[in-house]
Amino acid sequence: MALIVQKYGGTSVGSPDRIKNVARRVAKFKALGNQVVVVVSAMSGETNRLVALAHEIQKHPDPRELDVIISTGEQVTIGLLSMALKEHGVKAKSYTGAQVKILTDSAHTKARIVSIDEQNIMGDLEKDCVVVVAGFQGVDEHGNITTLGRGGSDTTGVAIAAALRADECQIYTDVDGVYTTDPRVVPEARRLKSITFEEMLEMSSMGSKVLQLRSVEFAGKYKVKLRVLSSFEEEGEGTLITVEDNDKMEQAIISGIAFNRDEAKITVMGVPDKPGIAYQILGPVSDANIDVDIIIQNVGEDGATDFSFTVHRNEYAKAMDILKSKVQPHIGAREVIGDSRAAKVSVVGVGMRSHVGIASKMFRTLAEEGINIQMISTSEIKISVVIDEKYLELAVRVLHKAFGLDQEEA
Ligand code: ASP
Ligand code: MG
């Protein structure tokens, strides 16, 4: 007998028929002798609808009240699914986050889980009950309802699996796993049988569409066996997200090609080459809550250097404005230039730790297509380049092929 946490996303519970389908699957799983805890999202579109509703009353909704509103979507689905399970003759009981007692901090709309009281759930499981828990929500120490950030039901699922020491946390969604890259860009993309937590985090541009990244961090930290599966297919083992397996010789060196279209590049030219400059450039940018990704500073020459970094395209104009109006006159830089049409492509794989030549292969492949590399950044298991957005698809395709990720033709 195994203890399994299954999480079903919004599309999987998007209509009464789909909820009945989930109930049928859960009932089948239960009949095999497993203990099952089900975590559900709100029906698809519901959270957006609730957010929009709140915005019709207040331009900047009060965070505490917003959480009261947007947590209701999940309360509906736990009730509906529990009823559907009972229709299958399965004992079931629903719990809101507060009823379980999923204790969080008080950071409304982006709260973090502090602890989970597993007693009620365990008691019900022992009574042969399927426990249905509302995702995305918790309660703070003062009894306020909190939510965990958009996509937060994944984190609820993983956190409950960790608290119950479940054998596996299965995330059912509308895709059948994690792919080597976006199949819309590369039709030859393959589903990965497994991927490590670290790779999954580095693949964030694709990974985050499948799982809330915080849930992956959580699973890595608490060593929860995490699997992504399709809720629409009866068979299929999905993708297992797991710790690195050093014994696995046949493990691919590269797991995937991630990319991000919405980058913008900014260069501050001719900045004085002296201590404190990076801080004086990026301090005001971060004070404006603008995330900076790749940062490059050149070697200085004649006491001056160039300083480049990337930001999300949506924040490009704001960042340029801050740099031109505040930073440039303050530090005495020559010029601020930028390009809002940049894109980032990354090659990701834990195999990089033990293999050389990945970077040169990547650069050669891009050179052969005449694609100019504007910036490079590396981590232990990832190499990213910034290129002109118009070559993005081409770059992803040729790299996918060069690293042997294309699906073999049947
Ligand atoms: N319903 C919430 C959202 O749409 C949480 C989730 O689906 O994971 O973000
Ligand atoms: Mg989701």
Short mmCIF file of C-alpha atoms and ligand atoms in Angstrom, two decimals:
data_model
loop_
_atom_site.label_atom_id
_atom_site.label_comp_id
_atom_site.label_asym_id
_atom_site.label_seq_id
_atom_site.Cartn_x
_atom_site.Cartn_y
_atom_site.Cartn_z
CA MET A 1 0.00 0.00 0.00
CA ALA A 2 1.33 3.39 -0.98
CA LEU A 3 0.43 6.86 0.20
CA ILE A 4 0.05 9.08 -2.85
CA VAL A 5 -0.72 12.77 -3.15
CA GLN A 6 -2.38 13.62 -6.46
CA LYS A 7 -2.77 17.21 -7.56
CA TYR A 8 -5.20 18.14 -10.33
CA GLY A 9 -4.89 21.53 -12.05
CA GLY A 10 -7.58 23.91 -13.26
CA THR A 11 -8.15 22.37 -16.68
CA SER A 12 -8.41 18.89 -15.16
CA VAL A 13 -11.30 20.07 -12.97
CA GLY A 14 -12.60 22.64 -15.46
CA SER A 15 -16.16 21.30 -15.78
CA PRO A 16 -18.51 18.94 -13.90
CA ASP A 17 -17.70 16.22 -16.43
CA ARG A 18 -14.00 16.65 -15.90
CA ILE A 19 -14.47 16.55 -12.14
CA LYS A 20 -16.38 13.28 -12.57
CA ASN A 21 -13.49 12.01 -14.64
CA VAL A 22 -11.01 12.91 -11.89
CA ALA A 23 -13.22 11.14 -9.37
CA ARG A 24 -13.23 8.03 -11.54
CA ARG A 25 -9.45 8.06 -11.75
CA VAL A 26 -9.02 8.64 -8.02
CA ALA A 27 -11.52 5.86 -7.26
CA LYS A 28 -9.58 3.49 -9.51
CA PHE A 29 -6.34 4.37 -7.79
CA LYS A 30 -7.91 3.92 -4.37
CA ALA A 31 -9.33 0.53 -5.37
CA LEU A 32 -5.76 -0.65 -6.01
CA GLY A 33 -5.21 -0.31 -2.29
CA ASN A 34 -3.53 3.08 -2.12
CA GLN A 35 -4.13 5.84 0.38
CA VAL A 36 -4.90 8.96 -1.59
CA VAL A 37 -4.84 12.66 -0.78
CA VAL A 38 -6.09 14.84 -3.63
CA VAL A 39 -5.15 18.50 -3.94
CA VAL A 40 -7.15 20.56 -6.43
CA SER A 41 -6.96 23.94 -8.10
CA ALA A 42 -9.91 26.13 -8.91
CA MET A 43 -11.81 25.37 -12.12
CA SER A 44 -9.87 26.85 -15.04
CA GLY A 45 -10.47 30.57 -15.48
CA GLU A 46 -12.05 30.91 -12.06
CA THR A 47 -9.11 32.55 -10.27
CA ASN A 48 -8.73 35.04 -13.12
CA ARG A 49 -12.42 35.80 -12.90
CA LEU A 50 -12.17 36.43 -9.16
CA VAL A 51 -9.11 38.65 -9.56
CA ALA A 52 -10.93 40.70 -12.22
CA LEU A 53 -13.97 41.00 -9.97
CA ALA A 54 -11.84 42.39 -7.16
CA HIS A 55 -10.30 44.91 -9.55
CA GLU A 56 -13.73 46.20 -10.44
CA ILE A 57 -14.14 47.35 -6.86
CA GLN A 58 -10.63 48.49 -6.01
CA LYS A 59 -7.91 49.51 -8.43
CA HIS A 60 -5.34 48.08 -6.05
CA PRO A 61 -7.25 45.41 -4.16
CA ASP A 62 -6.60 45.14 -0.46
CA PRO A 63 -4.33 42.07 -0.19
CA ARG A 64 -6.11 40.50 2.78
CA GLU A 65 -9.51 40.82 1.14
CA LEU A 66 -8.15 39.71 -2.22
CA ASP A 67 -7.04 36.46 -0.58
CA VAL A 68 -10.50 36.02 0.93
CA ILE A 69 -11.93 36.29 -2.59
CA ILE A 70 -9.45 34.31 -4.70
CA SER A 71 -9.25 31.40 -2.28
CA THR A 72 -12.92 30.59 -2.92
CA GLY A 73 -12.31 28.92 -6.29
CA GLU A 74 -10.56 25.99 -4.63
CA GLN A 75 -13.24 25.70 -1.97
CA VAL A 76 -15.76 25.01 -4.71
CA THR A 77 -13.71 22.28 -6.37
CA ILE A 78 -12.95 20.37 -3.14
CA GLY A 79 -16.68 20.19 -2.43
CA LEU A 80 -17.57 19.13 -5.96
CA LEU A 81 -14.84 16.50 -6.15
CA SER A 82 -15.73 15.04 -2.75
CA MET A 83 -19.33 14.74 -3.90
CA ALA A 84 -18.25 13.10 -7.15
CA LEU A 85 -16.16 10.59 -5.19
CA LYS A 86 -19.11 9.73 -2.97
CA GLU A 87 -21.10 9.08 -6.15
CA HIS A 88 -18.47 6.43 -6.90
CA GLY A 89 -19.03 4.89 -3.50
CA VAL A 90 -15.71 6.19 -2.21
CA LYS A 91 -15.52 7.76 1.22
CA ALA A 92 -14.25 11.30 0.80
CA LYS A 93 -13.86 14.44 2.84
CA SER A 94 -12.92 17.95 1.81
CA TYR A 95 -10.63 20.35 3.67
CA THR A 96 -9.86 24.01 3.14
CA GLY A 97 -6.30 25.10 3.90
CA ALA A 98 -7.38 26.49 7.25
CA GLN A 99 -9.24 23.28 8.16
CA VAL A 100 -6.14 21.18 7.57
CA LYS A 101 -4.19 23.89 9.13
CA ILE A 102 -1.73 24.76 6.46
CA LEU A 103 0.00 27.47 8.43
CA THR A 104 1.65 30.20 6.37
CA ASP A 105 3.32 33.52 6.98
CA SER A 106 1.21 36.64 6.54
CA ALA A 107 2.48 37.73 3.11
CA HIS A 108 -0.92 37.95 1.43
CA THR A 109 -1.09 36.76 -2.20
CA LYS A 110 2.40 35.23 -1.97
CA ALA A 111 2.49 33.54 1.41
CA ARG A 112 4.95 30.80 2.29
CA ILE A 113 4.00 27.62 4.06
CA VAL A 114 5.41 27.38 7.58
CA SER A 115 3.96 24.06 8.71
CA ILE A 116 1.22 21.56 8.01
CA ASP A 117 -0.76 19.74 10.66
CA GLU A 118 -1.02 16.23 9.26
CA GLN A 119 -3.13 14.76 12.07
CA ASN A 120 -6.60 15.26 10.59
CA ILE A 121 -5.54 13.99 7.20
CA MET A 122 -3.82 10.94 8.65
CA GLY A 123 -6.84 10.16 10.79
CA ASP A 124 -9.14 10.22 7.76
CA LEU A 125 -6.77 8.14 5.64
CA GLU A 126 -6.75 5.51 8.34
CA LYS A 127 -10.54 5.49 8.15
CA ASP A 128 -10.21 4.58 4.48
CA CYS A 129 -11.22 8.03 3.33
CA VAL A 130 -9.90 9.95 0.35
CA VAL A 131 -8.90 13.38 1.61
CA VAL A 132 -9.51 16.29 -0.75
CA VAL A 133 -7.53 19.44 0.07
CA ALA A 134 -7.88 22.92 -1.41
CA GLY A 135 -4.68 23.99 -3.14
CA PHE A 136 -3.25 27.51 -3.19
CA GLN A 137 -4.48 28.55 0.26
CA GLY A 138 -3.49 28.57 3.89
CA VAL A 139 -4.05 30.45 7.08
CA ASP A 140 -1.68 32.68 9.02
CA GLU A 141 -1.12 32.68 12.77
CA HIS A 142 -3.88 35.28 13.23
CA GLY A 143 -6.46 33.21 11.35
CA ASN A 144 -6.31 35.26 8.14
CA ILE A 145 -6.81 33.39 4.88
CA THR A 146 -3.69 33.54 2.70
CA THR A 147 -2.81 32.40 -0.81
CA LEU A 148 0.49 31.09 -2.12
CA GLY A 149 0.91 32.94 -5.42
CA ARG A 150 -0.51 32.04 -8.81
CA GLY A 151 -0.03 28.38 -9.60
CA GLY A 152 0.36 27.72 -5.88
CA SER A 153 -1.67 24.52 -5.78
CA ASP A 154 1.42 22.67 -6.98
CA THR A 155 3.22 23.87 -3.88
CA THR A 156 0.32 22.76 -1.68
CA GLY A 157 0.55 19.29 -3.25
CA VAL A 158 4.28 19.00 -2.70
CA ALA A 159 4.12 20.42 0.82
CA ILE A 160 1.43 17.95 1.84
CA ALA A 161 3.41 15.10 0.30
CA ALA A 162 6.43 16.22 2.32
CA ALA A 163 4.45 16.54 5.55
CA LEU A 164 2.85 13.10 5.13
CA ARG A 165 6.06 11.54 3.85
CA ALA A 166 4.06 10.34 0.86
CA ASP A 167 5.56 7.79 -1.49
CA GLU A 168 4.95 10.04 -4.46
CA CYS A 169 3.44 13.38 -5.38
CA GLN A 170 1.72 13.19 -8.76
CA ILE A 171 0.90 16.42 -10.52
CA TYR A 172 -1.82 15.86 -13.12
CA THR A 173 -2.00 18.54 -15.75
CA ASP A 174 -2.89 19.15 -19.39
CA VAL A 175 0.51 18.10 -20.72
CA ASP A 176 1.91 14.59 -20.35
CA GLY A 177 5.26 15.59 -18.89
CA VAL A 178 8.29 17.82 -19.20
CA TYR A 179 9.75 18.11 -22.69
CA THR A 180 13.27 18.62 -24.02
CA THR A 181 12.02 21.93 -25.36
CA ASP A 182 8.74 23.55 -26.37
CA PRO A 183 7.16 21.20 -28.97
CA ARG A 184 5.55 24.18 -30.66
CA VAL A 185 9.01 25.37 -31.64
CA VAL A 186 10.61 21.98 -32.19
CA PRO A 187 8.10 19.29 -33.24
CA GLU A 188 10.81 16.67 -32.59
CA ALA A 189 10.90 17.54 -28.87
CA ARG A 190 10.65 14.50 -26.62
CA ARG A 191 9.06 13.90 -23.26
CA LEU A 192 11.74 13.32 -20.64
CA LYS A 193 11.42 10.18 -18.52
CA SER A 194 13.18 11.97 -15.72
CA ILE A 195 14.81 15.28 -14.95
CA THR A 196 16.60 16.50 -11.82
CA PHE A 197 15.19 19.21 -9.56
CA GLU A 198 18.10 21.45 -10.46
CA GLU A 199 17.60 21.02 -14.18
CA MET A 200 13.92 21.67 -13.78
CA LEU A 201 14.68 24.95 -12.01
CA GLU A 202 17.16 25.94 -14.71
CA MET A 203 14.63 25.10 -17.40
CA SER A 204 12.36 27.62 -15.72
CA SER A 205 11.26 29.25 -18.94
CA MET A 206 9.60 25.98 -19.92
CA GLY A 207 9.43 24.33 -16.55
CA SER A 208 7.42 27.09 -14.99
CA LYS A 209 4.64 26.48 -17.46
CA VAL A 210 4.32 22.97 -16.11
CA LEU A 211 4.91 23.49 -12.39
CA GLN A 212 5.06 26.45 -10.06
CA LEU A 213 8.81 26.75 -9.52
CA ARG A 214 8.45 27.14 -5.80
CA SER A 215 6.97 23.65 -5.69
CA VAL A 216 10.08 22.29 -7.40
CA GLU A 217 12.34 24.03 -4.88
CA PHE A 218 10.22 22.61 -2.11
CA ALA A 219 10.32 19.09 -3.55
CA GLY A 220 14.09 19.28 -3.93
CA LYS A 221 14.54 20.47 -0.38
CA TYR A 222 12.33 17.81 1.18
CA LYS A 223 13.22 15.09 -1.32
CA VAL A 224 9.64 14.54 -2.44
CA LYS A 225 9.36 12.17 -5.36
CA LEU A 226 7.52 14.32 -7.87
CA ARG A 227 5.90 13.21 -11.12
CA VAL A 228 4.15 15.24 -13.81
CA LEU A 229 1.43 13.37 -15.71
CA SER A 230 -1.48 14.05 -18.04
CA SER A 231 -4.91 13.93 -16.51
CA PHE A 232 -6.43 13.20 -19.90
CA GLU A 233 -4.49 10.05 -20.76
CA GLU A 234 -5.14 6.74 -19.07
CA GLU A 235 -1.63 5.39 -19.48
CA GLY A 236 1.78 7.02 -19.43
CA GLU A 237 4.40 7.45 -16.76
CA GLY A 238 4.90 11.20 -17.28
CA THR A 239 8.15 12.78 -16.15
CA LEU A 240 9.76 11.98 -12.83
CA ILE A 241 11.51 14.90 -11.16
CA THR A 242 14.19 13.52 -8.97
CA VAL A 243 17.61 13.85 -7.41
CA GLU A 244 20.69 13.34 -9.51
CA ASP A 245 21.55 9.73 -10.08
CA ASN A 246 25.32 9.38 -10.31
CA ASP A 247 25.17 5.71 -11.11
CA LYS A 248 23.11 6.17 -14.19
CA MET A 249 25.67 5.91 -16.96
CA GLU A 250 23.29 6.37 -19.83
CA GLN A 251 21.96 9.65 -18.48
CA ALA A 252 21.92 12.25 -21.25
CA ILE A 253 24.50 15.00 -20.89
CA ILE A 254 22.02 17.63 -21.94
CA SER A 255 18.40 17.40 -20.84
CA GLY A 256 16.89 20.28 -22.69
CA ILE A 257 16.99 23.59 -24.47
CA ALA A 258 15.19 26.35 -22.60
CA PHE A 259 14.44 29.75 -24.03
CA ASN A 260 12.95 33.05 -23.16
CA ARG A 261 11.67 35.50 -25.70
CA ASP A 262 10.90 38.48 -23.56
CA GLU A 263 14.34 39.80 -22.78
CA ALA A 264 15.80 43.24 -23.23
CA LYS A 265 19.44 44.23 -23.07
CA ILE A 266 20.83 47.43 -21.63
CA THR A 267 24.41 48.71 -21.77
CA VAL A 268 25.83 51.58 -19.79
CA MET A 269 28.85 52.72 -21.79
CA GLY A 270 31.95 54.42 -20.52
CA VAL A 271 31.42 54.06 -16.79
CA PRO A 272 34.33 54.87 -14.49
CA ASP A 273 36.19 51.69 -13.57
CA LYS A 274 36.20 52.00 -9.79
CA PRO A 275 34.65 50.38 -6.70
CA GLY A 276 30.93 50.86 -6.12
CA ILE A 277 29.92 51.31 -9.75
CA ALA A 278 27.96 48.07 -10.14
CA TYR A 279 26.04 48.98 -7.03
CA GLN A 280 25.36 52.51 -8.23
CA ILE A 281 24.02 51.20 -11.53
CA LEU A 282 21.95 48.27 -10.29
CA GLY A 283 20.88 49.67 -6.90
CA PRO A 284 18.31 52.10 -8.35
CA VAL A 285 17.11 49.37 -10.76
CA SER A 286 16.48 46.92 -7.97
CA ASP A 287 14.91 49.63 -5.80
CA ALA A 288 12.34 49.94 -8.58
CA ASN A 289 11.68 46.20 -8.19
CA ILE A 290 13.07 45.37 -11.60
CA ASP A 291 14.64 41.93 -11.86
CA VAL A 292 18.01 41.76 -13.52
CA ASP A 293 19.14 38.53 -15.13
CA ILE A 294 22.46 38.26 -16.98
CA ILE A 295 25.08 40.82 -15.96
CA ILE A 296 28.35 41.47 -17.76
CA GLN A 297 31.09 43.94 -17.04
CA ASN A 298 34.03 44.35 -19.35
CA VAL A 299 37.65 44.63 -18.37
CA GLY A 300 38.39 48.30 -17.90
CA GLU A 301 40.56 50.28 -20.27
CA ASP A 302 41.84 53.81 -19.61
CA GLY A 303 39.84 53.92 -16.40
CA ALA A 304 36.49 53.22 -18.06
CA THR A 305 34.44 50.15 -18.82
CA ASP A 306 31.04 49.05 -20.22
CA PHE A 307 28.39 47.45 -18.09
CA SER A 308 25.56 45.36 -19.62
CA PHE A 309 22.62 43.46 -18.23
CA THR A 310 19.25 42.06 -19.23
CA VAL A 311 15.78 42.75 -17.85
CA HIS A 312 12.31 41.52 -18.73
CA ARG A 313 11.02 43.30 -21.81
CA ASN A 314 8.04 44.72 -19.91
CA GLU A 315 10.42 46.59 -17.65
CA TYR A 316 12.77 47.81 -20.33
CA ALA A 317 11.32 51.30 -20.67
CA LYS A 318 11.22 51.82 -16.92
CA ALA A 319 14.81 50.60 -16.50
CA MET A 320 16.07 52.81 -19.36
CA ASP A 321 14.38 55.80 -17.83
CA ILE A 322 15.97 55.22 -14.43
CA LEU A 323 19.41 54.77 -15.97
CA LYS A 324 19.22 57.82 -18.19
CA SER A 325 17.66 60.17 -15.68
CA LYS A 326 19.31 59.06 -12.46
CA VAL A 327 22.29 56.79 -12.97
CA GLN A 328 24.07 58.23 -16.00
CA PRO A 329 24.42 61.81 -14.72
CA HIS A 330 25.23 60.57 -11.23
CA ILE A 331 28.13 58.28 -12.12
CA GLY A 332 29.25 60.20 -15.20
CA ALA A 333 28.71 57.44 -17.75
CA ARG A 334 29.10 58.27 -21.43
CA GLU A 335 25.92 56.73 -22.81
CA VAL A 336 23.09 54.29 -22.11
CA ILE A 337 22.02 52.10 -25.02
CA GLY A 338 19.56 49.26 -25.19
CA ASP A 339 17.79 46.71 -27.32
CA SER A 340 14.33 45.49 -26.40
CA ARG A 341 14.33 42.65 -28.91
CA ALA A 342 16.70 40.22 -27.25
CA ALA A 343 16.07 36.57 -26.47
CA LYS A 344 17.82 34.03 -24.28
CA VAL A 345 18.56 30.43 -25.17
CA SER A 346 19.97 27.98 -22.63
CA VAL A 347 21.40 24.51 -22.83
CA VAL A 348 20.67 22.67 -19.57
CA GLY A 349 22.04 19.42 -18.19
CA VAL A 350 23.66 18.02 -15.07
CA GLY A 351 26.00 16.09 -17.38
CA MET A 352 27.89 19.34 -17.91
CA ARG A 353 29.54 18.80 -14.56
CA SER A 354 31.48 15.84 -15.90
CA HIS A 355 31.78 16.64 -19.59
CA VAL A 356 33.82 19.31 -21.33
CA GLY A 357 33.16 20.89 -24.68
CA ILE A 358 29.48 21.67 -24.24
CA ALA A 359 30.02 25.42 -24.52
CA SER A 360 32.19 25.18 -27.61
CA LYS A 361 29.67 22.86 -29.25
CA MET A 362 26.93 25.34 -28.49
CA PHE A 363 28.89 28.29 -29.87
CA ARG A 364 29.96 26.39 -32.98
CA THR A 365 26.40 25.34 -33.70
CA LEU A 366 25.19 28.93 -33.49
CA ALA A 367 28.13 30.20 -35.55
CA GLU A 368 27.35 27.75 -38.33
CA GLU A 369 23.95 29.38 -38.65
CA GLY A 370 25.44 32.87 -38.59
CA ILE A 371 23.76 33.68 -35.28
CA ASN A 372 25.59 36.35 -33.33
CA ILE A 373 25.99 35.83 -29.59
CA GLN A 374 25.55 39.07 -27.67
CA MET A 375 26.02 37.86 -24.12
CA ILE A 376 27.01 34.61 -22.44
CA SER A 377 26.38 33.40 -18.95
CA THR A 378 27.02 30.05 -17.34
CA SER A 379 26.20 28.09 -14.24
CA GLU A 380 27.39 24.62 -13.30
CA ILE A 381 24.60 22.99 -15.28
CA LYS A 382 23.51 25.68 -17.75
CA ILE A 383 24.94 27.81 -20.53
CA SER A 384 22.83 30.74 -21.67
CA VAL A 385 23.34 33.09 -24.57
CA VAL A 386 21.52 36.27 -25.47
CA ILE A 387 20.82 36.64 -29.18
CA ASP A 388 18.66 38.72 -31.49
CA GLU A 389 15.06 37.68 -31.01
CA LYS A 390 14.58 37.03 -34.69
CA TYR A 391 16.93 34.04 -34.60
CA LEU A 392 15.40 32.45 -31.52
CA GLU A 393 13.45 29.62 -33.16
CA LEU A 394 16.32 28.74 -35.43
CA ALA A 395 18.75 28.67 -32.50
CA VAL A 396 16.51 26.40 -30.44
CA ARG A 397 16.01 24.02 -33.35
CA VAL A 398 19.66 23.66 -34.29
CA LEU A 399 20.78 23.26 -30.68
CA HIS A 400 18.10 20.65 -30.02
CA LYS A 401 19.42 18.67 -32.95
CA ALA A 402 23.10 19.23 -32.24
CA PHE A 403 22.78 17.89 -28.71
CA GLY A 404 21.00 14.77 -29.91
CA LEU A 405 17.64 15.62 -28.39
CA ASP A 406 15.52 15.21 -31.53
CA GLN A 407 13.09 12.37 -31.33
CA GLU A 408 14.16 9.45 -33.41
CA GLU A 409 11.97 8.92 -36.40
CA ALA A 410 9.72 5.93 -36.04
N1 ASP B 1 -6.09 28.66 -8.77
C1 ASP B 1 -4.82 29.24 -8.56
C2 ASP B 1 -4.31 29.93 -9.82
O1 ASP B 1 -5.00 29.94 -10.82
C3 ASP B 1 -3.82 28.25 -8.03
C4 ASP B 1 -3.48 27.13 -8.97
O2 ASP B 1 -4.21 26.87 -9.91
O3 ASP B 1 -2.48 26.47 -8.75
O4 ASP B 1 -3.25 30.46 -9.82
MG MG B 2 -0.89 25.23 -12.60
#
